[in-house]
XYZ file of C-alpha atoms in Angstrom:
739
model
C 7.800 -28.139 13.087
C 10.226 -30.181 11.911
C 13.290 -28.352 11.099
C 16.612 -29.427 9.516
C 19.822 -28.122 8.131
C 19.432 -26.511 4.951
C 22.021 -25.636 2.061
C 21.391 -22.023 0.846
C 20.782 -22.225 -2.958
C 21.793 -19.137 -3.795
C 25.321 -18.336 -5.383
C 27.614 -17.763 -2.315
C 30.589 -16.613 -3.939
C 34.428 -17.863 -2.792
C 33.006 -18.922 0.271
C 31.817 -22.273 -0.832
C 28.375 -23.063 -2.327
C 27.908 -25.849 0.022
C 27.638 -23.887 3.183
C 24.473 -23.484 5.254
C 22.777 -20.484 6.046
C 19.388 -19.163 6.678
C 20.232 -16.064 6.968
C 22.504 -14.007 4.591
C 24.200 -10.199 4.336
C 24.541 -9.257 0.644
C 28.323 -8.057 -0.471
C 29.162 -4.981 -0.986
C 28.325 -3.084 2.473
C 27.625 0.522 2.529
C 31.321 1.894 3.368
C 31.706 4.675 5.240
C 35.262 5.095 5.410
C 36.005 8.650 6.858
C 39.750 10.012 8.115
C 39.181 11.513 11.434
C 36.075 9.291 11.970
C 35.259 9.503 15.811
C 33.102 6.592 15.625
C 29.446 6.080 14.352
C 25.827 6.976 15.508
C 22.805 5.631 14.790
C 19.560 7.883 14.150
C 16.479 5.710 13.748
C 14.570 8.755 13.747
C 15.435 9.770 10.241
C 17.429 5.937 9.562
C 20.891 7.899 9.395
C 23.969 6.275 9.852
C 26.007 9.272 11.055
C 29.654 9.803 11.479
C 31.515 13.080 13.131
C 35.092 13.892 12.348
C 36.510 17.230 14.277
C 33.992 19.369 12.464
C 32.001 17.962 10.245
C 29.105 15.457 10.314
C 28.835 12.717 7.240
C 25.128 11.119 7.246
C 24.208 8.435 5.540
C 20.559 7.176 4.463
C 20.245 3.633 5.571
C 16.118 3.324 4.457
C 16.210 2.026 1.480
C 19.612 0.649 2.025
C 21.924 0.871 -0.709
C 25.717 -0.336 -0.849
C 26.586 2.494 -3.089
C 25.010 5.505 -0.829
C 26.812 8.563 -0.893
C 27.543 10.921 2.479
C 25.644 14.261 3.483
C 28.387 16.449 4.733
C 27.612 19.094 7.206
C 30.079 21.403 8.857
C 29.933 21.786 12.906
C 32.739 23.494 15.395
C 35.369 21.399 17.147
C 34.899 19.524 20.140
C 33.637 16.297 22.089
C 30.840 14.363 20.626
C 28.415 11.861 23.226
C 25.665 11.626 20.869
C 24.489 12.848 17.423
C 20.118 13.308 16.143
C 18.666 14.849 13.361
C 15.291 16.604 13.881
C 12.621 14.954 12.293
C 12.033 17.404 9.280
C 16.057 16.981 9.309
C 16.354 21.092 9.312
C 18.131 20.988 12.896
C 21.572 18.831 14.422
C 21.784 18.186 17.878
C 24.912 17.579 19.290
C 25.337 16.664 22.901
C 28.861 18.049 23.970
C 28.967 16.890 27.075
C 27.086 15.090 29.945
C 25.039 19.097 30.666
C 25.396 20.101 27.134
C 23.330 19.969 23.931
C 24.316 22.021 21.215
C 21.814 23.068 17.980
C 22.675 24.040 14.436
C 20.282 25.082 11.937
C 21.296 23.672 8.873
C 20.617 26.382 6.543
C 21.089 29.259 8.370
C 24.305 28.277 10.065
C 22.866 29.473 13.281
C 23.700 27.763 16.726
C 22.792 27.919 20.512
C 23.681 25.637 23.343
C 21.176 24.519 26.158
C 22.860 22.937 29.274
C 21.509 21.555 32.411
C 20.371 23.878 35.248
C 21.742 21.563 37.885
C 25.101 20.326 38.149
C 23.988 17.200 39.867
C 22.025 16.201 37.371
C 23.361 14.355 33.894
C 22.757 13.724 30.428
C 21.802 10.239 29.306
C 20.967 11.087 25.714
C 17.852 12.837 23.894
C 15.553 12.212 21.160
C 13.602 14.384 18.680
C 9.116 13.387 18.765
C 6.144 14.526 16.447
C 4.275 14.379 20.170
C 1.917 17.738 19.714
C 2.893 19.262 23.389
C 7.162 18.683 22.703
C 9.843 18.511 19.970
C 12.488 17.066 21.767
C 13.220 14.908 25.001
C 16.018 14.974 27.014
C 17.029 11.992 29.562
C 18.848 12.680 32.543
C 19.551 11.254 35.792
C 16.574 12.785 37.297
C 13.818 12.047 34.409
C 12.518 13.477 31.368
C 12.557 17.193 30.386
C 9.885 17.734 27.278
C 10.872 20.689 25.397
C 9.517 22.874 22.685
C 11.639 24.589 20.024
C 10.865 27.931 19.547
C 12.504 28.990 15.831
C 11.924 32.672 16.117
C 14.012 33.090 19.288
C 15.827 30.206 18.516
C 16.185 27.985 21.858
C 14.090 25.276 23.531
C 10.995 25.998 25.900
C 10.099 24.187 29.037
C 6.861 22.265 28.458
C 6.987 19.535 30.905
C 9.063 17.348 33.370
C 8.585 14.202 34.653
C 10.874 13.303 38.155
C 12.272 9.920 38.179
C 15.795 8.159 38.933
C 16.715 7.004 35.909
C 20.542 4.990 35.319
C 19.900 3.983 31.621
C 17.312 3.856 29.161
C 15.921 2.349 25.826
C 13.785 4.411 23.022
C 12.821 3.585 19.337
C 11.707 6.202 17.116
C 8.890 4.152 15.844
C 7.600 2.753 19.097
C 8.031 6.148 20.087
C 8.621 4.418 23.489
C 11.116 4.841 26.168
C 11.679 2.873 28.651
C 13.765 4.047 32.032
C 15.878 1.691 33.996
C 16.237 2.362 37.696
C 17.227 0.490 40.876
C 20.179 -1.201 42.602
C 19.991 -3.414 39.708
C 18.346 -1.616 37.042
C 15.394 -4.183 36.476
C 13.127 -1.672 37.429
C 11.631 0.269 34.658
C 9.090 3.216 33.982
C 7.680 3.869 30.122
C 6.681 6.445 28.336
C 5.145 6.358 24.827
C 5.457 9.955 23.500
C 3.550 9.809 20.146
C 1.405 12.067 17.838
C -1.711 11.139 19.687
C -0.039 12.273 22.644
C 2.032 11.052 25.987
C 0.775 7.739 27.570
C 2.756 6.605 30.926
C 3.022 2.488 31.419
C 2.836 1.027 34.627
C 5.943 0.580 36.802
C 7.558 -3.037 36.084
C 10.327 -5.256 36.814
C 12.395 -7.652 34.910
C 12.824 -11.467 36.040
C 16.748 -11.819 36.542
C 17.816 -15.350 38.424
C 19.913 -15.354 41.609
C 23.627 -16.855 40.659
C 24.765 -17.241 44.334
C 23.757 -15.895 47.864
C 24.942 -12.178 48.285
C 25.082 -12.154 44.428
C 22.882 -9.479 42.754
C 23.625 -8.839 39.300
C 22.793 -5.504 37.698
C 21.086 -5.828 34.025
C 23.009 -3.662 31.739
C 21.867 -1.632 28.887
C 23.214 -4.226 25.893
C 20.662 -6.741 27.937
C 18.000 -5.162 26.465
C 16.283 -5.561 23.671
C 13.204 -3.911 22.317
C 11.348 -5.148 19.019
C 8.556 -4.848 16.779
C 7.297 -8.599 16.053
C 4.157 -8.729 13.483
C 2.414 -5.145 14.818
C 3.161 -6.114 18.948
C 5.567 -4.441 20.800
C 8.412 -7.195 22.638
C 10.836 -6.238 25.023
C 13.671 -8.888 25.067
C 16.028 -9.293 28.114
C 18.998 -11.281 28.384
C 19.298 -13.117 31.595
C 22.898 -14.513 31.459
C 23.093 -16.566 34.944
C 19.934 -18.450 33.702
C 21.161 -18.467 29.629
C 18.035 -17.668 28.744
C 15.959 -14.724 26.567
C 12.687 -13.458 28.380
C 10.173 -12.221 26.462
C 7.855 -8.918 27.615
C 4.488 -8.051 25.899
C 3.255 -4.394 26.432
C 0.064 -2.827 27.204
C -1.383 0.048 28.184
C -2.535 -1.179 31.714
C 0.021 -3.692 32.127
C 3.122 -5.820 31.098
C 2.985 -9.079 31.078
C 6.220 -11.757 30.912
C 5.767 -14.164 27.272
C 7.433 -16.566 28.373
C 11.705 -16.939 27.216
C 13.760 -18.683 24.783
C 17.144 -20.524 25.848
C 20.188 -18.936 24.722
C 23.576 -20.691 24.600
C 26.018 -17.792 23.887
C 27.504 -15.231 26.981
C 26.771 -12.758 24.501
C 23.524 -12.844 22.504
C 22.319 -9.579 19.899
C 19.023 -9.783 18.304
C 17.492 -8.408 15.010
C 14.315 -8.635 13.237
C 14.220 -9.395 9.904
C 10.876 -9.849 8.160
C 9.000 -10.485 11.266
C 11.304 -13.381 12.257
C 12.892 -12.770 15.610
C 16.886 -13.692 14.958
C 18.862 -14.643 18.019
C 22.511 -14.353 17.305
C 24.851 -16.611 19.181
C 27.764 -13.917 19.355
C 30.303 -16.177 20.794
C 29.374 -19.491 18.755
C 29.032 -17.751 15.505
C 25.443 -18.910 14.543
C 22.002 -17.529 14.199
C 18.869 -18.991 15.851
C 15.351 -18.178 13.895
C 12.193 -17.792 15.158
C 8.758 -17.322 14.390
C 6.682 -16.419 17.477
C 3.585 -15.856 15.794
C 3.679 -19.802 15.378
C 2.679 -22.700 17.755
C 5.962 -23.385 19.187
C 8.559 -21.720 20.765
C 11.063 -24.586 18.829
C 13.291 -22.398 15.941
C 12.456 -22.820 13.185
C 16.207 -23.264 11.696
C 19.088 -25.483 13.056
C 21.506 -22.803 14.432
C 23.532 -21.873 11.638
C 25.842 -18.619 10.641
C 25.142 -16.107 8.644
C 26.682 -16.247 5.352
C 28.087 -13.784 3.003
C 27.067 -13.698 -0.313
C 28.147 -12.257 -3.538
C 31.736 -12.379 -1.704
C 34.178 -13.044 -4.436
C 38.246 -13.653 -3.231
C 39.519 -14.676 -6.918
C 38.430 -11.265 -7.959
C 40.137 -8.843 -5.368
C 43.238 -8.446 -6.448
C 41.665 -7.062 -10.080
C 39.044 -5.225 -7.787
C 40.793 -2.259 -7.015
C 43.425 -2.168 -9.585
C 46.971 -0.898 -8.733
C 50.579 -0.432 -10.102
C 52.238 -1.755 -6.728
C 52.303 -5.037 -4.867
C 52.374 -3.010 -1.709
C 49.183 -1.343 -2.818
C 47.680 -4.755 -4.076
C 48.440 -6.435 -0.699
C 47.012 -3.560 1.120
C 43.586 -4.102 -0.945
C 43.792 -7.391 -0.458
C 43.487 -7.215 2.820
C 40.852 -4.373 3.231
C 38.617 -6.942 1.225
C 39.525 -10.178 3.673
C 39.003 -7.816 6.178
C 35.407 -7.154 5.030
C 34.738 -11.379 4.473
C 34.605 -11.404 8.342
C 31.379 -12.973 9.876
C 30.860 -12.305 13.691
C 33.746 -9.720 13.636
C 34.695 -8.527 17.635
C 33.409 -4.971 16.562
C 30.200 -6.048 15.101
C 27.124 -4.115 16.057
C 23.891 -5.686 15.423
C 21.075 -2.136 15.462
C 17.726 -3.471 15.484
C 15.819 -4.325 13.195
C 17.930 -5.659 10.487
C 21.049 -3.835 10.086
C 25.222 -4.594 11.483
C 27.770 -1.830 11.889
C 31.423 -3.252 11.506
C 33.350 -0.557 13.853
C 36.597 -1.753 13.014
C 35.827 -2.005 9.372
C 33.992 1.088 8.756
C 31.160 -1.207 6.970
C 27.532 -1.563 7.234
C 25.557 -4.431 6.353
C 22.230 -5.447 5.751
C 20.161 -8.899 7.065
C 18.225 -10.602 5.330
C 16.731 -14.000 4.935
C 16.880 -17.160 2.421
C 13.487 -17.954 2.313
C 14.176 -20.805 0.054
C 16.765 -22.190 2.128
C 14.288 -21.983 5.246
C 11.451 -23.634 3.153
C 13.753 -26.651 2.346
C 14.862 -27.234 6.177
C 11.463 -28.552 6.595
C 9.224 -31.313 5.630
C 6.092 -29.951 7.476
C 4.579 -28.446 4.271
C 1.623 -27.028 5.693
C 3.660 -24.933 8.145
C 6.120 -24.114 5.521
C 3.193 -22.613 3.736
C 2.042 -20.614 6.919
C 5.362 -19.353 7.378
C 5.711 -18.350 3.576
C 2.242 -16.528 4.148
C 3.245 -14.400 6.571
C 6.310 -12.822 4.787
C 5.682 -9.164 3.136
C 9.209 -8.089 2.383
C 9.943 -11.250 -0.243
C 6.139 -11.423 -1.142
C 6.868 -12.512 -4.966
C 9.594 -14.932 -4.139
C 7.385 -16.226 -1.052
C 4.545 -16.698 -3.495
C 6.456 -18.428 -5.864
C 8.335 -20.703 -3.201
C 4.177 -21.666 -2.178
C 3.452 -22.249 -5.501
C 6.877 -24.485 -6.601
C 5.627 -26.302 -3.104
C 1.912 -26.750 -4.173
C 2.679 -27.875 -8.077
C 5.698 -30.401 -6.373
C 3.308 -32.085 -3.755
C 0.695 -32.721 -6.591
C 3.276 -34.041 -9.112
C 4.996 -36.424 -5.952
C 1.136 -37.532 -5.674
C 1.529 -36.676 -2.050
C -1.777 -37.974 -0.090
C -4.714 -36.150 -1.225
C -5.422 -34.925 2.722
C -1.578 -33.422 3.108
C -2.480 -31.788 -0.082
C -5.838 -30.482 0.679
C -3.914 -29.400 4.190
C -1.732 -27.140 2.274
C -3.990 -25.508 -0.069
C -6.150 -24.664 2.928
C -3.593 -22.818 4.290
C -3.013 -20.908 1.296
C -6.766 -20.478 0.420
C -7.174 -19.068 3.943
C -4.545 -16.336 3.541
C -6.455 -15.535 0.434
C -8.942 -14.820 2.113
C -8.234 -13.025 5.000
C -5.890 -10.562 1.971
C -9.037 -9.797 0.672
C -11.170 -9.049 3.762
C -8.409 -7.185 5.043
C -7.301 -5.436 1.692
C -3.701 -6.324 1.441
C -4.091 -8.096 -2.083
C -4.530 -5.262 -3.387
C -2.009 -3.050 -2.671
C 0.366 -2.860 -4.937
C 2.547 -0.693 -2.179
C 1.473 0.169 1.188
C 1.892 3.332 2.154
C 4.121 4.595 5.292
C 1.573 5.690 8.526
C 3.058 6.750 11.371
C 1.925 5.420 14.411
C -1.280 7.018 16.481
C -0.846 4.885 19.104
C 1.466 2.810 21.106
C 3.802 1.061 19.043
C 6.763 -1.558 19.519
C 10.125 -0.751 21.407
C 13.444 -1.510 20.842
C 16.614 -0.299 21.409
C 18.375 2.817 24.008
C 17.338 6.096 23.935
C 19.988 7.972 22.247
C 21.244 8.341 18.794
C 23.443 4.755 18.655
C 27.611 5.085 19.909
C 28.444 2.047 17.896
C 32.417 2.917 18.502
C 32.281 3.228 21.580
C 31.058 -0.657 24.031
C 27.960 0.734 25.732
C 27.527 2.036 29.629
C 25.054 3.077 31.568
C 23.750 6.534 30.126
C 25.315 5.609 26.519
C 23.138 2.370 25.627
C 23.778 1.853 21.677
C 19.670 2.203 20.632
C 18.362 -0.474 18.795
C 16.123 0.275 15.610
C 12.549 -1.132 15.791
C 11.563 -4.375 14.215
C 9.724 -3.794 10.872
C 6.009 -4.045 12.147
C 3.063 -6.067 9.709
C 0.654 -4.427 12.508
C -1.191 -6.127 15.400
C -2.755 -9.426 15.306
C -6.202 -10.537 15.507
C -7.348 -13.485 17.555
C -10.972 -13.224 17.480
C -10.567 -16.097 14.721
C -7.998 -18.574 14.589
C -5.670 -17.832 11.793
C -1.638 -18.429 11.216
C -1.469 -15.142 9.435
C -0.629 -11.139 10.744
C -3.865 -9.399 9.829
C -1.949 -6.253 9.453
C -4.935 -3.735 8.950
C -7.510 -5.271 11.149
C -6.362 -3.487 14.149
C -4.659 -0.832 12.405
C -2.572 0.217 14.896
C -5.469 1.350 17.433
C -5.239 1.757 21.328
C -7.979 -0.047 22.941
C -9.779 1.335 26.318
C -8.029 0.019 29.728
C -9.403 -3.115 31.107
C -7.853 -5.134 34.530
C -4.860 -7.478 33.738
C -3.514 -9.879 35.764
C -0.231 -11.801 34.779
C -1.846 -14.879 35.931
C -4.606 -14.472 33.035
C -2.095 -14.843 30.178
C -0.231 -18.252 29.002
C 2.831 -18.028 27.104
C 2.197 -20.803 24.283
C 4.904 -21.365 21.761
C 6.215 -17.875 21.719
C 2.993 -16.259 21.491
C -0.303 -15.218 23.895
C -2.607 -18.403 23.876
C -5.458 -16.470 22.192
C -7.855 -17.973 24.931
C -5.458 -17.051 27.419
C -5.055 -13.657 26.072
C -8.611 -12.729 25.679
C -8.472 -10.584 28.709
C -5.467 -8.805 27.513
C -6.355 -7.797 24.253
C -8.512 -4.984 24.768
C -5.633 -2.675 25.502
C -2.571 -4.094 23.563
C 0.272 -1.980 22.806
C 0.419 -2.173 18.810
C 3.273 -1.369 16.444
C 2.413 0.891 13.325
C 3.691 -0.147 9.949
C 7.551 -0.458 9.049
C 8.568 3.354 8.551
C 11.335 1.704 6.437
C 9.322 0.885 3.232
C 12.865 -0.436 1.698
C 10.198 -2.446 -0.663
C 6.890 -2.697 -2.183
C 5.219 -4.538 0.385
C 2.976 -7.070 -1.348
C 1.057 -9.907 -0.672
C 2.872 -13.363 -1.109
C -1.225 -14.594 -1.127
C -2.098 -16.829 -4.261
C -4.961 -16.047 -5.609
C -7.501 -19.109 -7.440
C -6.556 -17.818 -10.981
C -2.724 -18.134 -9.794
C -3.568 -21.486 -8.595
C -5.052 -22.332 -11.792
C -2.288 -20.827 -14.128
C 1.207 -21.756 -12.157
C 0.144 -24.895 -10.540
C -2.963 -26.904 -12.435
C -2.984 -26.302 -15.903
C 1.170 -26.606 -16.223
C 0.259 -30.066 -14.508
C -2.598 -31.173 -17.222
C -0.477 -29.901 -20.150
C 2.147 -32.261 -19.231
C 0.152 -34.884 -18.239
C 2.438 -36.449 -15.916
C -0.640 -37.087 -12.970
C -3.762 -39.108 -13.583
C -6.510 -37.277 -14.685
C -8.579 -39.149 -11.749
C -5.609 -38.127 -8.932
C -5.755 -34.214 -10.255
C -9.699 -34.231 -9.981
C -9.984 -35.345 -6.527
C -7.072 -32.371 -5.827
C -8.989 -30.086 -7.817
C -11.924 -30.921 -5.601
C -10.904 -30.267 -2.289
C -9.621 -27.018 -3.798
C -12.850 -26.258 -4.337
C -14.330 -27.652 -0.667
C -11.675 -24.765 1.029
C -12.578 -22.199 -1.708
C -16.274 -22.962 -0.381
C -15.609 -22.636 3.390
C -14.004 -19.456 2.792
C -16.067 -18.174 0.363
C -13.737 -17.619 -2.292
C -14.670 -17.489 -5.724
C -12.902 -19.663 -8.263
C -11.416 -19.118 -11.375
C -13.753 -20.208 -14.235
C -10.837 -21.715 -16.274
C -10.595 -24.243 -13.352
C -13.585 -25.589 -13.448
C -13.292 -25.862 -17.399
C -9.914 -28.044 -16.536
C -12.031 -30.408 -14.290
C -14.882 -30.411 -17.222
C -12.055 -31.550 -19.467
C -10.382 -34.385 -17.199
C -13.616 -35.626 -16.098
C -14.105 -35.766 -20.267
C -11.051 -37.645 -20.720
C -11.685 -40.757 -18.576
C -15.314 -40.339 -19.720
C -16.648 -39.734 -16.242
C -20.124 -38.388 -17.552
C -22.056 -39.348 -14.639
C -19.828 -37.854 -12.223
C -19.835 -34.380 -14.424
C -23.411 -34.615 -14.541
C -24.210 -34.902 -10.781
C -20.898 -31.956 -10.335
C -23.001 -29.377 -12.858
C -26.916 -30.313 -11.092
C -24.928 -29.985 -7.677
C -23.808 -26.817 -9.004
C -19.736 -28.657 -7.479
C -18.976 -26.951 -10.479
C -20.473 -23.227 -10.686
C -22.092 -22.186 -13.860
C -20.608 -20.123 -16.037
C -20.518 -18.856 -19.668
C -17.145 -20.411 -19.921
C -18.388 -23.810 -17.998
C -21.007 -23.920 -20.176
C -19.171 -23.392 -23.652
C -16.868 -26.203 -22.494
C -20.064 -28.376 -21.751
C -21.427 -28.278 -25.104
C -17.454 -28.985 -26.417
C -17.168 -31.947 -24.450
C -20.646 -32.947 -25.103
C -19.727 -34.328 -28.475
C -19.457 -37.573 -27.018
C -22.664 -37.431 -24.933
C -25.790 -35.835 -25.641
C -26.549 -35.389 -21.835
C -24.021 -33.532 -21.401
C -24.752 -31.207 -24.307
C -27.414 -30.223 -23.374
C -26.485 -29.264 -19.396
C -24.522 -26.838 -21.556
C -27.349 -25.385 -23.534
C -29.372 -25.441 -20.633
C -26.629 -23.427 -18.464
C -26.447 -21.034 -21.217
C -30.581 -20.377 -21.242
C -30.237 -20.392 -17.591
C -27.408 -17.436 -17.472
C -29.937 -16.001 -20.150
C -26.653 -15.777 -22.403
C -29.207 -15.279 -24.871
C -26.613 -14.203 -28.014
C -24.802 -17.534 -27.505
C -27.505 -19.609 -27.244
C -29.427 -18.638 -29.908
C -26.035 -18.977 -32.037
C -25.611 -22.683 -30.393
C -29.410 -23.296 -32.565
C -28.536 -22.282 -35.306
C -25.758 -24.187 -35.316
C -27.054 -27.193 -34.563
C -29.547 -26.692 -37.897
C -32.457 -25.401 -35.380
C -32.254 -21.610 -37.052
C -36.954 -21.692 -36.808
C -37.151 -22.422 -33.385
C -33.425 -20.011 -32.953
C -35.818 -17.058 -34.493
C -38.753 -17.751 -32.079
C -36.231 -17.756 -29.620
C -34.781 -14.641 -30.589
C -37.944 -12.810 -30.849
C -39.365 -13.789 -27.566
C -36.212 -12.920 -25.660
C -35.967 -9.966 -28.134
C -32.109 -11.019 -28.956
C -31.466 -8.153 -31.792
C -26.875 -9.042 -31.780
C -27.161 -11.829 -34.329
C -26.430 -10.769 -37.884
C -29.502 -11.687 -40.462
C -26.795 -13.609 -42.947
C -26.296 -16.576 -40.055
C -29.931 -17.701 -40.295
C -30.182 -16.953 -44.010
C -27.560 -19.004 -45.204
C -28.485 -21.873 -42.477
C -32.269 -21.802 -44.239
C -30.609 -21.556 -47.891
C -27.834 -24.718 -46.201
C -31.282 -26.512 -45.748
C -32.833 -26.875 -49.104
C -35.699 -25.815 -48.391
C -37.214 -22.736 -50.012
C -40.298 -22.419 -46.975
C -37.950 -22.422 -44.995
C -35.783 -19.667 -46.523
C -39.083 -17.696 -47.157
C -39.746 -17.690 -43.350
C -36.847 -16.543 -42.682
C -37.139 -13.551 -45.245
C -40.472 -13.016 -43.807
C -38.911 -12.462 -39.958
C -36.231 -10.283 -40.834
C -38.382 -8.016 -42.791
C -41.177 -7.711 -40.335
C -39.414 -7.372 -37.536
C -36.366 -5.345 -38.930
C -37.048 -1.680 -39.990
C -35.126 -1.466 -43.518
C -34.223 -4.853 -44.383
C -35.953 -4.945 -47.189
C -33.367 -2.474 -48.969
C -29.901 -4.335 -47.422
C -28.281 -6.636 -49.525
C -28.756 -9.799 -47.369
C -32.482 -9.269 -48.526
C -31.324 -9.134 -52.011
C -29.461 -11.670 -52.142
C -31.297 -14.247 -50.467
C -34.704 -12.980 -52.369
C -32.966 -13.495 -55.644
C -32.086 -17.190 -54.425
C -35.233 -17.882 -53.137
C -36.726 -17.263 -56.333
C -33.997 -18.990 -58.555
C -35.276 -21.985 -56.007
C -38.623 -21.368 -56.588
C -38.420 -21.472 -60.807
C -36.255 -24.944 -60.334
C -39.581 -26.439 -58.107
C -41.798 -25.300 -60.895
C -39.878 -26.425 -63.858
């Protein structure tokens, strides 16, 4: 895609409306300024940002994200704090007190107990709660994993299983239920386990790639260099290689881990975010972010390197935002707000998928995509539409942008082939959404993973107050999942409902069988590996109503074709050619076209007096038969008897007997209408219509025939007011004739 820098169209407040950005954070942030705070921890299992003091724990819900969220407070005993996590039902708080002990509090009863390592030679690196059937909590130690079940009766942990491994540090995410354990002199050897509701799966041992800087020099892989993210439901591990200045990508399968290529980096400090399945690689030193859509066929970024934009911050309002009676207080408030406007601060910690914790200023930001700016940054319209059709979090905005792009292309009279390619993208996306059912889902319900989902940051509550060290790695929450992508057909969209988090039977996989093409595994090369991918579940953070950005033919008519036709800004022949291309696309995908679009086509052809072409379209069923089409043919056929006859024939062919009889009566063929009504048993026509038509003809014999027909075929007709009225009229007509 030929991407270029573009300016965000949204207001950016006091930072200047001309700022360039495709990614923004929205002011105000969630403020977490607690006196006596000992730092911040992120519990991705419950989507909680936690800030403990000496004797209390403050926690904020981050999903759905709200800058006005109030903290929940729990009391604990004083002591050192290494890590904090709530149980998945949020009834128990676990606090790591040292490298050998974890203390547990029951939030309702206040009861507490402490679990300690049996051997002093072991150190606790962290822990996490799980929904695995066999255990409730996993404690990660330098000697491996201890899996425990929580016994509520005895208020203690019961050892279920131990997995002996040498561990230097680890990463874990609750969404993926997958833990990676680093070991070896360079910490580049990994063992993986998934502990989900479906049981425990052990992944093959693998090593990450690290370039050698110099002879006799062996760099050590640090925990902050490993990010595991969910993109389109697939599990990826992203590894920073500071020597080669690349970001390696790995895809997880049940029986293999396949390297998927690499992305260049331009900063010694790199962070990763995922927003709506778009990979954001923050070049922290350069204070810019590069966007990648790894579903596309190219590893080229989808945007130029641009900074994150702070949207909604008004410097002019700082002094008024916090009224004060003293100048010193006003100055302090102003300084505080100025600190909130710092982008890529030294104390920013990125929490995967889309959160930023500003530790110094005690703020939490949520990252957003500017879809409008991104769509304006490329001249390749089909690629832009494909990108927008893959967006889920802001599906409504993506849909409106797609409609606006299509309308603009037609108004600018772009080449028909170019418009056809764009429409093909939209029709294909709509067809896929119908097959998967996503188009009809106003809100997608939350689902927990039943298979190995995606992996992302480290394996304990994230300590974002101190820098990460071995055994205390910052945990990255997994990215928003859109589920697995099916490679059974060439498509540019994710089919989130097709694989539905299933794990396939194992198959033999060779790393040589897979070729990385532009950020994804080539469909032909991956055919041998897609038998057992580790897929992610639908994201658990349902922060918005997840609707489909797919555009139905009805929406295309109402929002694109009809407005253009009303404005009369495009020649009818050009618009007809575009509509015919839309028919072609819909026919290929077997999508039903809304009758209003066929009606519009008839109107345009009739306006240009292209009756011969219109006849061919009707006969060859390019314009599909329907009541609306038939009535429009009758209307347009006022200037062409052939077209009008096509309309009447269509009514009869569609067995629209009521409408056909009415047409015959309106055209004066009321006797033929009576015969047709009797033959096809049409009983919905009011007799007064026929009687009035016969009376208007001033033919007493016809009126008498109509009266006799209804008297014979409608029981009780002789006692109705219509009979007496027109019987008297008939007598008067007969008398005048006799006279």
